[in-house]
mmCIF file of C-alpha atoms in Angstrom:
data_model
loop_
_atom_site.group_PDB
_atom_site.id
_atom_site.type_symbol
_atom_site.label_atom_id
_atom_site.label_comp_id
_atom_site.label_asym_id
_atom_site.label_seq_id
_atom_site.Cartn_x
_atom_site.Cartn_y
_atom_site.Cartn_z
ATOM 1 C CA MET A 1 139.035 128.242 253.354
ATOM 2 C CA ALA A 2 142.608 126.378 252.680
ATOM 3 C CA LEU A 3 143.763 129.082 250.306
ATOM 4 C CA HIS A 4 147.402 129.338 248.920
ATOM 5 C CA PHE A 5 146.947 133.208 248.070
ATOM 6 C CA GLU A 6 146.160 136.398 249.457
ATOM 7 C CA PRO A 7 142.192 137.881 248.372
ATOM 8 C CA GLU A 8 144.113 140.460 246.279
ATOM 9 C CA GLU A 9 145.978 137.955 243.832
ATOM 10 C CA PHE A 10 142.926 136.267 242.939
ATOM 11 C CA ALA A 11 141.185 139.497 242.573
ATOM 12 C CA ALA A 12 143.953 141.148 240.484
ATOM 13 C CA ARG A 13 143.482 137.786 238.141
ATOM 14 C CA ARG A 14 140.006 138.034 238.115
ATOM 15 C CA ASP A 15 140.554 141.859 236.754
ATOM 16 C CA ARG A 16 143.336 140.561 234.186
ATOM 17 C CA LEU A 17 140.567 137.915 233.148
ATOM 18 C CA MET A 18 137.923 140.408 232.779
ATOM 19 C CA MET A 19 140.153 142.776 230.313
ATOM 20 C CA VAL A 20 141.167 140.139 228.205
ATOM 21 C CA MET A 21 137.084 139.042 228.297
ATOM 22 C CA ALA A 22 136.288 142.708 226.955
ATOM 23 C CA GLU A 23 138.734 142.526 224.140
ATOM 24 C CA GLN A 24 137.257 140.000 222.744
ATOM 25 C CA LYS A 25 133.862 140.870 223.206
ATOM 26 C CA LEU A 26 132.762 137.722 225.236
ATOM 27 C CA ASP A 27 129.903 138.138 228.112
ATOM 28 C CA ALA A 28 130.867 134.651 229.735
ATOM 29 C CA MET A 29 133.617 132.172 229.962
ATOM 30 C CA LEU A 30 132.984 128.344 230.467
ATOM 31 C CA LEU A 31 135.835 127.347 232.266
ATOM 32 C CA PHE A 32 136.544 123.579 232.089
ATOM 33 C CA ALA A 33 140.289 123.471 232.616
ATOM 34 C CA GLN A 34 141.320 122.821 236.652
ATOM 35 C CA GLU A 35 144.434 124.694 236.003
ATOM 36 C CA SER A 36 141.992 127.851 234.988
ATOM 37 C CA MET A 37 140.033 127.123 238.062
ATOM 38 C CA TYR A 38 142.524 126.943 240.814
ATOM 39 C CA TRP A 39 144.096 129.937 239.128
ATOM 40 C CA LEU A 40 141.677 131.889 239.450
ATOM 41 C CA THR A 41 139.267 130.834 242.502
ATOM 42 C CA GLY A 42 141.823 128.222 244.286
ATOM 43 C CA TYR A 43 139.161 125.575 243.550
ATOM 44 C CA ASP A 44 141.786 122.312 244.337
ATOM 45 C CA THR A 45 140.182 118.705 243.050
ATOM 46 C CA PHE A 46 140.950 116.046 240.548
ATOM 47 C CA GLY A 47 136.895 115.873 240.124
ATOM 48 C CA PHE A 48 137.187 117.723 236.848
ATOM 49 C CA CYS A 49 137.654 113.653 235.237
ATOM 50 C CA PHE A 50 133.804 114.303 235.672
ATOM 51 C CA PHE A 51 131.485 117.177 234.091
ATOM 52 C CA GLN A 52 131.951 120.310 235.980
ATOM 53 C CA CYS A 53 132.319 123.714 234.548
ATOM 54 C CA LEU A 54 133.080 127.536 235.992
ATOM 55 C CA VAL A 55 130.792 129.937 234.477
ATOM 56 C CA VAL A 56 132.609 133.385 234.647
ATOM 57 C CA LYS A 57 130.746 135.987 233.358
ATOM 58 C CA SER A 58 132.164 139.577 232.030
ATOM 59 C CA ASP A 59 131.336 141.772 235.376
ATOM 60 C CA GLY A 60 133.527 138.943 237.468
ATOM 61 C CA SER A 61 130.978 137.048 238.882
ATOM 62 C CA HIS A 62 131.205 133.322 238.454
ATOM 63 C CA VAL A 63 129.199 130.059 239.525
ATOM 64 C CA LEU A 64 130.548 126.798 239.702
ATOM 65 C CA MET A 65 128.407 123.138 238.602
ATOM 66 C CA THR A 66 129.969 120.322 239.639
ATOM 67 C CA ARG A 67 129.208 117.042 241.464
ATOM 68 C CA SER A 68 127.989 116.624 244.821
ATOM 69 C CA ALA A 69 131.303 115.187 245.812
ATOM 70 C CA ASP A 70 132.993 118.513 245.185
ATOM 71 C CA LEU A 71 130.514 120.335 246.863
ATOM 72 C CA ARG A 72 132.363 120.638 250.021
ATOM 73 C CA GLN A 73 135.955 120.602 248.170
ATOM 74 C CA ALA A 74 134.760 123.827 246.649
ATOM 75 C CA ARG A 75 133.814 125.699 249.575
ATOM 76 C CA GLN A 76 137.112 124.507 251.459
ATOM 77 C CA THR A 77 139.254 125.613 249.095
ATOM 78 C CA SER A 78 138.121 128.222 246.879
ATOM 79 C CA ASN A 79 136.373 131.621 247.146
ATOM 80 C CA ILE A 80 133.285 130.129 244.879
ATOM 81 C CA GLU A 81 130.547 130.904 246.557
ATOM 82 C CA ASN A 82 127.774 130.287 244.346
ATOM 83 C CA ILE A 83 127.916 126.406 243.343
ATOM 84 C CA VAL A 84 125.117 124.597 241.638
ATOM 85 C CA ILE A 85 125.465 120.949 241.413
ATOM 86 C CA TRP A 86 124.159 118.182 239.108
ATOM 87 C CA ALA A 87 123.112 115.185 239.905
ATOM 88 C CA ASP A 88 124.665 111.587 239.057
ATOM 89 C CA ARG A 89 121.374 109.432 237.725
ATOM 90 C CA ASP A 90 120.458 107.378 234.883
ATOM 91 C CA ASN A 91 121.400 109.121 231.687
ATOM 92 C CA ALA A 92 122.103 112.454 233.287
ATOM 93 C CA ASN A 93 123.205 115.120 230.709
ATOM 94 C CA PRO A 94 125.061 117.900 233.112
ATOM 95 C CA ALA A 95 125.415 120.033 229.634
ATOM 96 C CA ALA A 96 121.749 120.117 229.843
ATOM 97 C CA ASP A 97 121.490 121.073 233.196
ATOM 98 C CA LEU A 98 124.692 123.857 232.281
ATOM 99 C CA ARG A 99 122.754 125.550 229.809
ATOM 100 C CA GLU A 100 119.518 126.152 232.062
ATOM 101 C CA LEU A 101 122.049 128.064 234.560
ATOM 102 C CA LEU A 102 123.084 129.494 231.788
ATOM 103 C CA ASN A 103 119.895 130.896 230.618
ATOM 104 C CA ASP A 104 119.342 131.786 234.809
ATOM 105 C CA LEU A 105 122.306 133.487 234.186
ATOM 106 C CA ASP A 106 120.418 135.725 231.540
ATOM 107 C CA LEU A 107 123.373 134.610 229.048
ATOM 108 C CA LEU A 108 120.646 133.635 226.121
ATOM 109 C CA GLY A 109 121.874 134.634 223.439
ATOM 110 C CA LYS A 110 125.229 136.447 224.433
ATOM 111 C CA ARG A 111 128.504 135.597 223.473
ATOM 112 C CA ILE A 112 130.124 132.988 225.272
ATOM 113 C CA GLY A 113 133.869 131.425 225.072
ATOM 114 C CA VAL A 114 134.612 127.664 225.898
ATOM 115 C CA GLU A 115 137.275 126.377 226.820
ATOM 116 C CA TYR A 116 137.702 122.986 224.917
ATOM 117 C CA GLN A 117 141.115 122.366 224.837
ATOM 118 C CA THR A 118 141.764 120.674 228.255
ATOM 119 C CA HIS A 119 141.156 117.253 229.793
ATOM 120 C CA GLY A 120 138.685 118.705 231.830
ATOM 121 C CA LEU A 121 135.962 118.439 228.856
ATOM 122 C CA THR A 122 136.086 115.371 227.027
ATOM 123 C CA ALA A 123 135.159 114.766 223.808
ATOM 124 C CA ALA A 124 132.030 113.160 224.485
ATOM 125 C CA ASN A 125 131.263 115.688 227.308
ATOM 126 C CA GLY A 126 132.178 118.361 224.651
ATOM 127 C CA ARG A 127 129.706 116.978 221.744
ATOM 128 C CA LYS A 128 127.006 116.863 224.300
ATOM 129 C CA LEU A 129 127.515 120.837 225.744
ATOM 130 C CA ASP A 130 127.694 121.976 221.545
ATOM 131 C CA GLU A 131 124.383 119.906 221.085
ATOM 132 C CA GLN A 132 122.770 121.900 224.013
ATOM 133 C CA LEU A 133 124.226 125.406 222.932
ATOM 134 C CA ALA A 134 123.548 125.435 219.324
ATOM 135 C CA ALA A 135 121.071 127.419 219.342
ATOM 136 C CA PHE A 136 121.743 129.011 222.712
ATOM 137 C CA GLY A 137 123.953 131.649 221.706
ATOM 138 C CA GLN A 138 127.272 132.984 219.820
ATOM 139 C CA ILE A 139 129.572 130.220 221.027
ATOM 140 C CA VAL A 140 133.399 130.805 220.537
ATOM 141 C CA ASP A 141 136.011 128.770 221.452
ATOM 142 C CA ALA A 142 138.137 130.382 223.887
ATOM 143 C CA SER A 143 140.969 127.367 224.652
ATOM 144 C CA GLY A 144 144.421 128.740 225.777
ATOM 145 C CA LEU A 145 142.774 132.258 226.503
ATOM 146 C CA VAL A 146 143.209 131.356 230.530
ATOM 147 C CA ASP A 147 146.329 130.117 229.479
ATOM 148 C CA LYS A 148 148.176 132.623 227.985
ATOM 149 C CA LEU A 149 147.233 134.891 231.687
ATOM 150 C CA ARG A 150 148.874 132.076 233.609
ATOM 151 C CA VAL A 151 152.209 131.952 231.771
ATOM 152 C CA LEU A 152 153.508 134.768 233.603
ATOM 153 C CA LYS A 153 153.980 134.418 237.151
ATOM 154 C CA SER A 154 153.285 136.800 239.994
ATOM 155 C CA PRO A 155 155.591 137.786 243.150
ATOM 156 C CA ALA A 156 154.021 135.096 244.789
ATOM 157 C CA GLU A 157 153.689 132.271 241.996
ATOM 158 C CA ILE A 158 157.508 132.809 241.979
ATOM 159 C CA VAL A 159 157.795 131.835 245.452
ATOM 160 C CA TYR A 160 155.872 128.760 245.433
ATOM 161 C CA ALA A 161 158.198 127.588 241.643
ATOM 162 C CA ARG A 162 161.084 128.001 243.708
ATOM 163 C CA LYS A 163 159.897 126.142 246.937
ATOM 164 C CA ALA A 164 158.787 123.174 244.340
ATOM 165 C CA ALA A 165 162.517 123.461 242.722
ATOM 166 C CA GLU A 166 164.106 123.311 246.491
ATOM 167 C CA LEU A 167 161.970 120.052 246.825
ATOM 168 C CA GLY A 168 163.140 118.684 243.288
ATOM 169 C CA ASP A 169 166.611 119.198 244.287
ATOM 170 C CA GLU A 170 165.974 117.364 247.791
ATOM 171 C CA ALA A 171 164.447 114.500 245.430
ATOM 172 C CA LEU A 172 167.587 114.205 243.176
ATOM 173 C CA ASN A 173 169.583 114.010 246.662
ATOM 174 C CA ALA A 174 167.489 111.480 248.029
ATOM 175 C CA ALA A 175 168.088 109.360 244.978
ATOM 176 C CA LEU A 176 171.591 109.665 244.628
ATOM 177 C CA LYS A 177 172.236 108.016 248.130
ATOM 178 C CA LEU A 178 170.734 105.537 246.956
ATOM 179 C CA ILE A 179 171.884 104.848 243.409
ATOM 180 C CA LYS A 180 174.566 101.942 242.643
ATOM 181 C CA ALA A 181 174.792 98.514 241.520
ATOM 182 C CA GLY A 182 172.294 96.461 243.089
ATOM 183 C CA ALA A 183 169.987 99.360 244.000
ATOM 184 C CA ASP A 184 166.066 99.060 243.276
ATOM 185 C CA GLU A 185 164.451 101.245 241.314
ATOM 186 C CA GLY A 186 161.525 101.154 243.234
ATOM 187 C CA ALA A 187 163.586 102.012 246.345
ATOM 188 C CA ILE A 188 165.088 105.176 244.220
ATOM 189 C CA LEU A 189 161.431 106.263 242.861
ATOM 190 C CA ALA A 190 160.340 105.834 246.729
ATOM 191 C CA ALA A 191 163.037 107.853 248.070
ATOM 192 C CA MET A 192 162.236 110.712 245.452
ATOM 193 C CA GLN A 193 158.944 111.272 245.887
ATOM 194 C CA GLY A 194 159.203 110.636 249.894
ATOM 195 C CA ALA A 195 161.400 113.509 249.789
ATOM 196 C CA ILE A 196 158.793 115.839 248.652
ATOM 197 C CA PHE A 197 156.059 115.236 250.458
ATOM 198 C CA ALA A 198 158.534 115.022 254.030
ATOM 199 C CA GLY A 199 159.335 118.975 252.329
ATOM 200 C CA GLY A 200 155.427 119.509 252.243
ATOM 201 C CA GLY A 201 155.098 119.389 248.539
ATOM 202 C CA ASP A 202 152.684 117.261 246.898
ATOM 203 C CA TYR A 203 152.091 114.631 243.927
ATOM 204 C CA PRO A 204 153.177 115.425 240.358
ATOM 205 C CA ALA A 205 150.420 115.993 237.620
ATOM 206 C CA ASN A 206 152.091 113.221 235.916
ATOM 207 C CA GLU A 207 154.380 110.207 237.219
ATOM 208 C CA PHE A 208 158.069 110.525 237.431
ATOM 209 C CA ILE A 209 159.837 108.559 234.900
ATOM 210 C CA ILE A 210 162.480 106.227 235.935
ATOM 211 C CA GLY A 211 164.080 103.637 233.767
ATOM 212 C CA SER A 212 167.284 101.749 233.464
ATOM 213 C CA GLY A 213 169.570 99.483 231.019
ATOM 214 C CA GLU A 214 167.437 99.595 227.956
ATOM 215 C CA ASP A 215 164.581 101.635 229.563
ATOM 216 C CA ALA A 216 166.937 104.849 229.793
ATOM 217 C CA LEU A 217 165.781 105.558 226.425
ATOM 218 C CA LEU A 218 162.567 106.178 227.457
ATOM 219 C CA CYS A 219 160.811 109.370 227.774
ATOM 220 C CA ARG A 220 157.529 108.071 229.655
ATOM 221 C CA TYR A 221 156.781 106.196 232.918
ATOM 222 C CA LYS A 222 156.122 102.767 232.312
ATOM 223 C CA ALA A 223 155.126 99.833 234.892
ATOM 224 C CA GLY A 224 157.747 97.435 235.873
ATOM 225 C CA ARG A 225 160.954 97.719 238.519
ATOM 226 C CA ARG A 226 164.759 96.362 237.550
ATOM 227 C CA LYS A 227 167.650 96.681 239.907
ATOM 228 C CA LEU A 228 170.736 98.276 238.716
ATOM 229 C CA THR A 229 174.001 96.682 237.180
ATOM 230 C CA LYS A 230 177.588 97.779 237.397
ATOM 231 C CA ASN A 231 177.842 99.432 234.564
ATOM 232 C CA ASP A 232 174.271 100.709 234.119
ATOM 233 C CA GLN A 233 172.299 103.867 232.932
ATOM 234 C CA LEU A 234 169.276 105.340 234.758
ATOM 235 C CA THR A 235 167.192 108.349 233.216
ATOM 236 C CA LEU A 236 164.946 110.027 235.698
ATOM 237 C CA GLU A 237 162.796 113.455 235.537
ATOM 238 C CA TRP A 238 160.974 114.393 238.132
ATOM 239 C CA ALA A 239 159.636 117.361 239.682
ATOM 240 C CA GLY A 240 159.389 118.880 242.852
ATOM 241 C CA VAL A 241 155.963 120.159 243.547
ATOM 242 C CA TYR A 242 154.653 122.847 245.988
ATOM 243 C CA ARG A 243 151.314 124.036 246.096
ATOM 244 C CA HIS A 244 150.442 122.340 242.326
ATOM 245 C CA TYR A 245 153.361 124.512 241.035
ATOM 246 C CA HIS A 246 155.975 122.359 239.390
ATOM 247 C CA ALA A 247 159.661 122.650 238.901
ATOM 248 C CA ALA A 248 161.292 120.294 236.942
ATOM 249 C CA ALA A 249 164.510 118.518 236.451
ATOM 250 C CA MET A 250 165.885 115.904 233.974
ATOM 251 C CA ARG A 251 169.147 113.804 234.449
ATOM 252 C CA THR A 252 171.068 110.240 233.031
ATOM 253 C CA VAL A 253 173.104 108.902 236.272
ATOM 254 C CA LEU A 254 175.888 106.463 235.435
ATOM 255 C CA THR A 255 176.424 103.372 237.448
ATOM 256 C CA GLY A 256 180.494 102.558 237.475
ATOM 257 C CA LYS A 257 182.217 103.555 234.127
ATOM 258 C CA ALA A 258 180.974 106.231 231.784
ATOM 259 C CA SER A 259 181.673 105.228 228.569
ATOM 260 C CA LYS A 260 183.093 106.980 225.648
ATOM 261 C CA ARG A 261 179.949 107.548 223.838
ATOM 262 C CA HIS A 262 178.317 108.448 227.801
ATOM 263 C CA LEU A 263 180.647 111.049 227.596
ATOM 264 C CA GLU A 264 180.164 111.987 223.584
ATOM 265 C CA LEU A 265 176.233 112.588 224.366
ATOM 266 C CA TYR A 266 177.086 114.612 227.511
ATOM 267 C CA ASP A 267 179.126 116.787 226.010
ATOM 268 C CA ALA A 268 176.488 118.028 223.400
ATOM 269 C CA ALA A 269 174.042 118.060 225.925
ATOM 270 C CA ARG A 270 175.541 120.103 228.569
ATOM 271 C CA GLU A 271 176.186 122.420 225.299
ATOM 272 C CA ALA A 272 172.888 122.637 224.086
ATOM 273 C CA LEU A 273 171.644 123.280 227.498
ATOM 274 C CA GLU A 274 173.686 126.483 227.894
ATOM 275 C CA ALA A 275 172.989 127.258 224.866
ATOM 276 C CA VAL A 276 169.229 127.578 225.546
ATOM 277 C CA GLU A 277 169.768 129.341 228.487
ATOM 278 C CA GLU A 278 171.844 132.237 226.502
ATOM 279 C CA ALA A 279 168.674 132.169 224.027
ATOM 280 C CA MET A 280 166.142 132.216 226.939
ATOM 281 C CA THR A 281 165.624 136.018 227.152
ATOM 282 C CA PRO A 282 163.172 138.881 225.868
ATOM 283 C CA ALA A 283 165.170 139.440 223.164
ATOM 284 C CA SER A 284 163.899 135.335 221.611
ATOM 285 C CA THR A 285 160.763 133.501 220.694
ATOM 286 C CA PHE A 286 160.253 129.806 222.071
ATOM 287 C CA GLY A 287 160.860 129.006 218.140
ATOM 288 C CA ASP A 288 164.599 130.761 218.926
ATOM 289 C CA VAL A 289 165.094 128.639 221.777
ATOM 290 C CA PHE A 290 164.441 125.681 219.993
ATOM 291 C CA ASP A 291 166.731 126.462 217.150
ATOM 292 C CA ALA A 292 169.710 126.970 219.518
ATOM 293 C CA HIS A 293 169.200 123.838 220.960
ATOM 294 C CA SER A 294 169.043 121.893 217.338
ATOM 295 C CA ARG A 295 171.909 123.886 215.919
ATOM 296 C CA VAL A 296 174.207 122.108 218.860
ATOM 297 C CA MET A 297 172.478 118.705 218.136
ATOM 298 C CA GLU A 298 173.111 119.263 214.841
ATOM 299 C CA ALA A 299 176.725 120.110 215.105
ATOM 300 C CA HIS A 300 177.552 116.689 216.964
ATOM 301 C CA ASP A 301 175.937 114.898 214.365
ATOM 302 C CA LEU A 302 172.682 114.307 216.657
ATOM 303 C CA THR A 303 169.878 115.360 214.311
ATOM 304 C CA ARG A 304 167.792 112.078 214.468
ATOM 305 C CA HIS A 305 168.855 111.250 217.796
ATOM 306 C CA ARG A 306 167.144 114.250 219.213
ATOM 307 C CA LEU A 307 163.024 115.146 220.116
ATOM 308 C CA ASN A 308 161.391 117.833 218.159
ATOM 309 C CA ALA A 309 161.401 119.635 221.140
ATOM 310 C CA CYS A 310 163.140 120.107 224.193
ATOM 311 C CA GLY A 311 161.327 122.279 226.997
ATOM 312 C CA TYR A 312 158.035 123.969 227.761
ATOM 313 C CA SER A 313 156.268 126.231 230.674
ATOM 314 C CA GLN A 314 155.702 125.076 234.209
ATOM 315 C CA GLY A 315 153.194 125.876 236.504
ATOM 316 C CA ALA A 316 150.731 124.950 238.471
ATOM 317 C CA ARG A 317 148.979 121.485 237.143
ATOM 318 C CA PHE A 318 146.978 118.853 237.239
ATOM 319 C CA THR A 319 146.628 115.538 236.149
ATOM 320 C CA PRO A 320 147.440 114.046 233.403
ATOM 321 C CA SER A 321 150.670 116.192 232.701
ATOM 322 C CA TRP A 322 152.680 118.538 234.353
ATOM 323 C CA MET A 323 153.516 120.006 230.523
ATOM 324 C CA ASP A 324 152.361 123.541 230.197
ATOM 325 C CA MET A 325 152.106 125.890 226.838
ATOM 326 C CA PRO A 326 153.686 127.644 225.113
ATOM 327 C CA MET A 327 156.253 124.803 224.453
ATOM 328 C CA PHE A 328 159.962 124.874 222.920
ATOM 329 C CA TYR A 329 159.651 123.717 219.351
ATOM 330 C CA SER A 330 160.481 124.784 215.789
ATOM 331 C CA GLY A 331 158.696 127.991 214.281
ATOM 332 C CA ASN A 332 156.826 128.584 217.745
ATOM 333 C CA PRO A 333 156.196 132.520 217.899
ATOM 334 C CA GLU A 334 155.520 133.749 221.680
ATOM 335 C CA ARG A 335 158.043 135.662 222.791
ATOM 336 C CA ILE A 336 159.988 135.107 226.071
ATOM 337 C CA GLN A 337 158.659 137.332 228.664
ATOM 338 C CA PRO A 338 160.094 137.841 232.472
ATOM 339 C CA ASP A 339 158.314 135.927 234.755
ATOM 340 C CA MET A 340 157.782 132.613 233.294
ATOM 341 C CA THR A 341 158.590 129.392 234.805
ATOM 342 C CA LEU A 342 160.327 127.534 231.726
ATOM 343 C CA PHE A 343 161.983 123.642 232.142
ATOM 344 C CA ALA A 344 164.467 123.068 229.445
ATOM 345 C CA HIS A 345 165.669 119.187 228.841
ATOM 346 C CA MET A 346 168.394 117.989 226.338
ATOM 347 C CA ILE A 347 167.262 114.471 225.458
ATOM 348 C CA ILE A 348 169.631 112.320 223.878
ATOM 349 C CA MET A 349 168.235 108.841 223.046
ATOM 350 C CA ASP A 350 170.970 107.050 220.723
ATOM 351 C CA SER A 351 169.336 103.736 220.114
ATOM 352 C CA ASP A 352 171.543 102.267 217.530
ATOM 353 C CA SER A 353 174.200 102.002 220.507
ATOM 354 C CA GLY A 354 171.560 101.426 223.576
ATOM 355 C CA THR A 355 172.800 104.838 225.066
ATOM 356 C CA ALA A 356 170.864 107.656 226.667
ATOM 357 C CA MET A 357 171.837 110.905 228.375
ATOM 358 C CA THR A 358 169.699 113.767 229.507
ATOM 359 C CA LEU A 359 170.011 117.140 230.853
ATOM 360 C CA GLY A 360 167.034 119.819 232.424
ATOM 361 C CA ARG A 361 166.277 122.174 234.542
ATOM 362 C CA THR A 362 163.608 124.728 235.194
ATOM 363 C CA TYR A 363 164.444 128.354 234.695
ATOM 364 C CA LEU A 364 163.040 132.105 235.494
ATOM 365 C CA THR A 365 162.844 134.686 232.772
ATOM 366 C CA THR A 366 164.064 137.948 233.399
ATOM 367 C CA ASN A 367 165.268 140.952 231.836
ATOM 368 C CA GLY A 368 168.178 139.188 230.983
ATOM 369 C CA ALA A 369 169.748 135.995 231.751
ATOM 370 C CA ALA A 370 167.040 133.366 232.838
ATOM 371 C CA GLN A 371 168.223 132.264 236.273
ATOM 372 C CA PRO A 372 168.066 128.443 237.363
ATOM 373 C CA LEU A 373 165.862 127.569 240.168
ATOM 374 C CA SER A 374 167.644 124.641 240.873
ATOM 375 C CA ARG A 375 170.637 124.728 242.732
ATOM 376 C CA GLN A 376 172.317 121.509 241.403
ATOM 377 C CA PRO A 377 175.290 121.233 239.441
ATOM 378 C CA LEU A 378 175.051 120.374 236.135
ATOM 379 C CA ASP A 379 178.262 117.893 235.980
ATOM 380 C CA LEU A 380 177.684 114.090 234.640
ATOM 381 C CA ILE A 381 176.977 112.029 237.693
ATOM 382 C CA VAL A 382 178.789 108.793 237.907
ATOM 383 C CA LYS A 383 178.485 106.540 241.051
#
């Protein structure tokens, strides 16, 4: 089996889950989030784009229901021993097959938690599931239950997060060798992803963001490439990825000469990031961290040019997003705890002047000050 953690690590995770299930009086959990399955068993696949479910009982035993295409995947990448296949066929209803499995597992009439808040359970499949389980037992929404367990990283997970950050640093180094007037965005992107692959890393859970000129003000990937000009701005958001663990970073790199507005926005972005770092301790909530960011932006008269969130948790994530919860936004009461890996991004998009500036990196929280996982300096980069 291609497991990335020791059996004792998985056993500890199972015991933590069983403890929370007991607290919430759950006889079983239906896990649909690929992140939950990977965390609990090591199961590694993109097959969650189809219906699949890991049934976890309160005694810690589990059964995977999936398609035939993922049978060997589960055997090779996980510690799951009991695998049930639902057959691809016309008018197939795997939710009905799952109901029969739950009945075989003596769960009729029991209290069952369901992970609804996940890309692994589409609205259509969720409706079919509800139809099948309406009279089966007491069904409760247990979304986020495993997510809250995953947010605190074990020593083994922190090793992977650090490795991911190293790969992210290598990706930026590879980009900086190419960035100059006339450089092609496609070559820069290829160099960054290539550096991560060459270092033993993985695909990210979402595409790297790359955009220059007007597109430097975008916060999402889009198709299409251009070449950099003599005085240009290039926004990059990328993540080093190792064993699916992410360490994201964000920079706006300039070519030629920095404009006065770029310098103003950089000063604000750095001041805001430093304020966020200072707030990222167990004395604060996620909302407090956002407030530290927003106070700096307001002081620089940039409130309408900032976003309404400034970061989020990082960890082992799957398509379509490397964003994890909790998130830094106004009023979020979740507390900062030691051993979280958190990405903070300062994003300023001044559409009035067409000026972009971003600055961000991933941190490991401790009992005191947060530690940046990247070794890259925060200086403004002008090529």
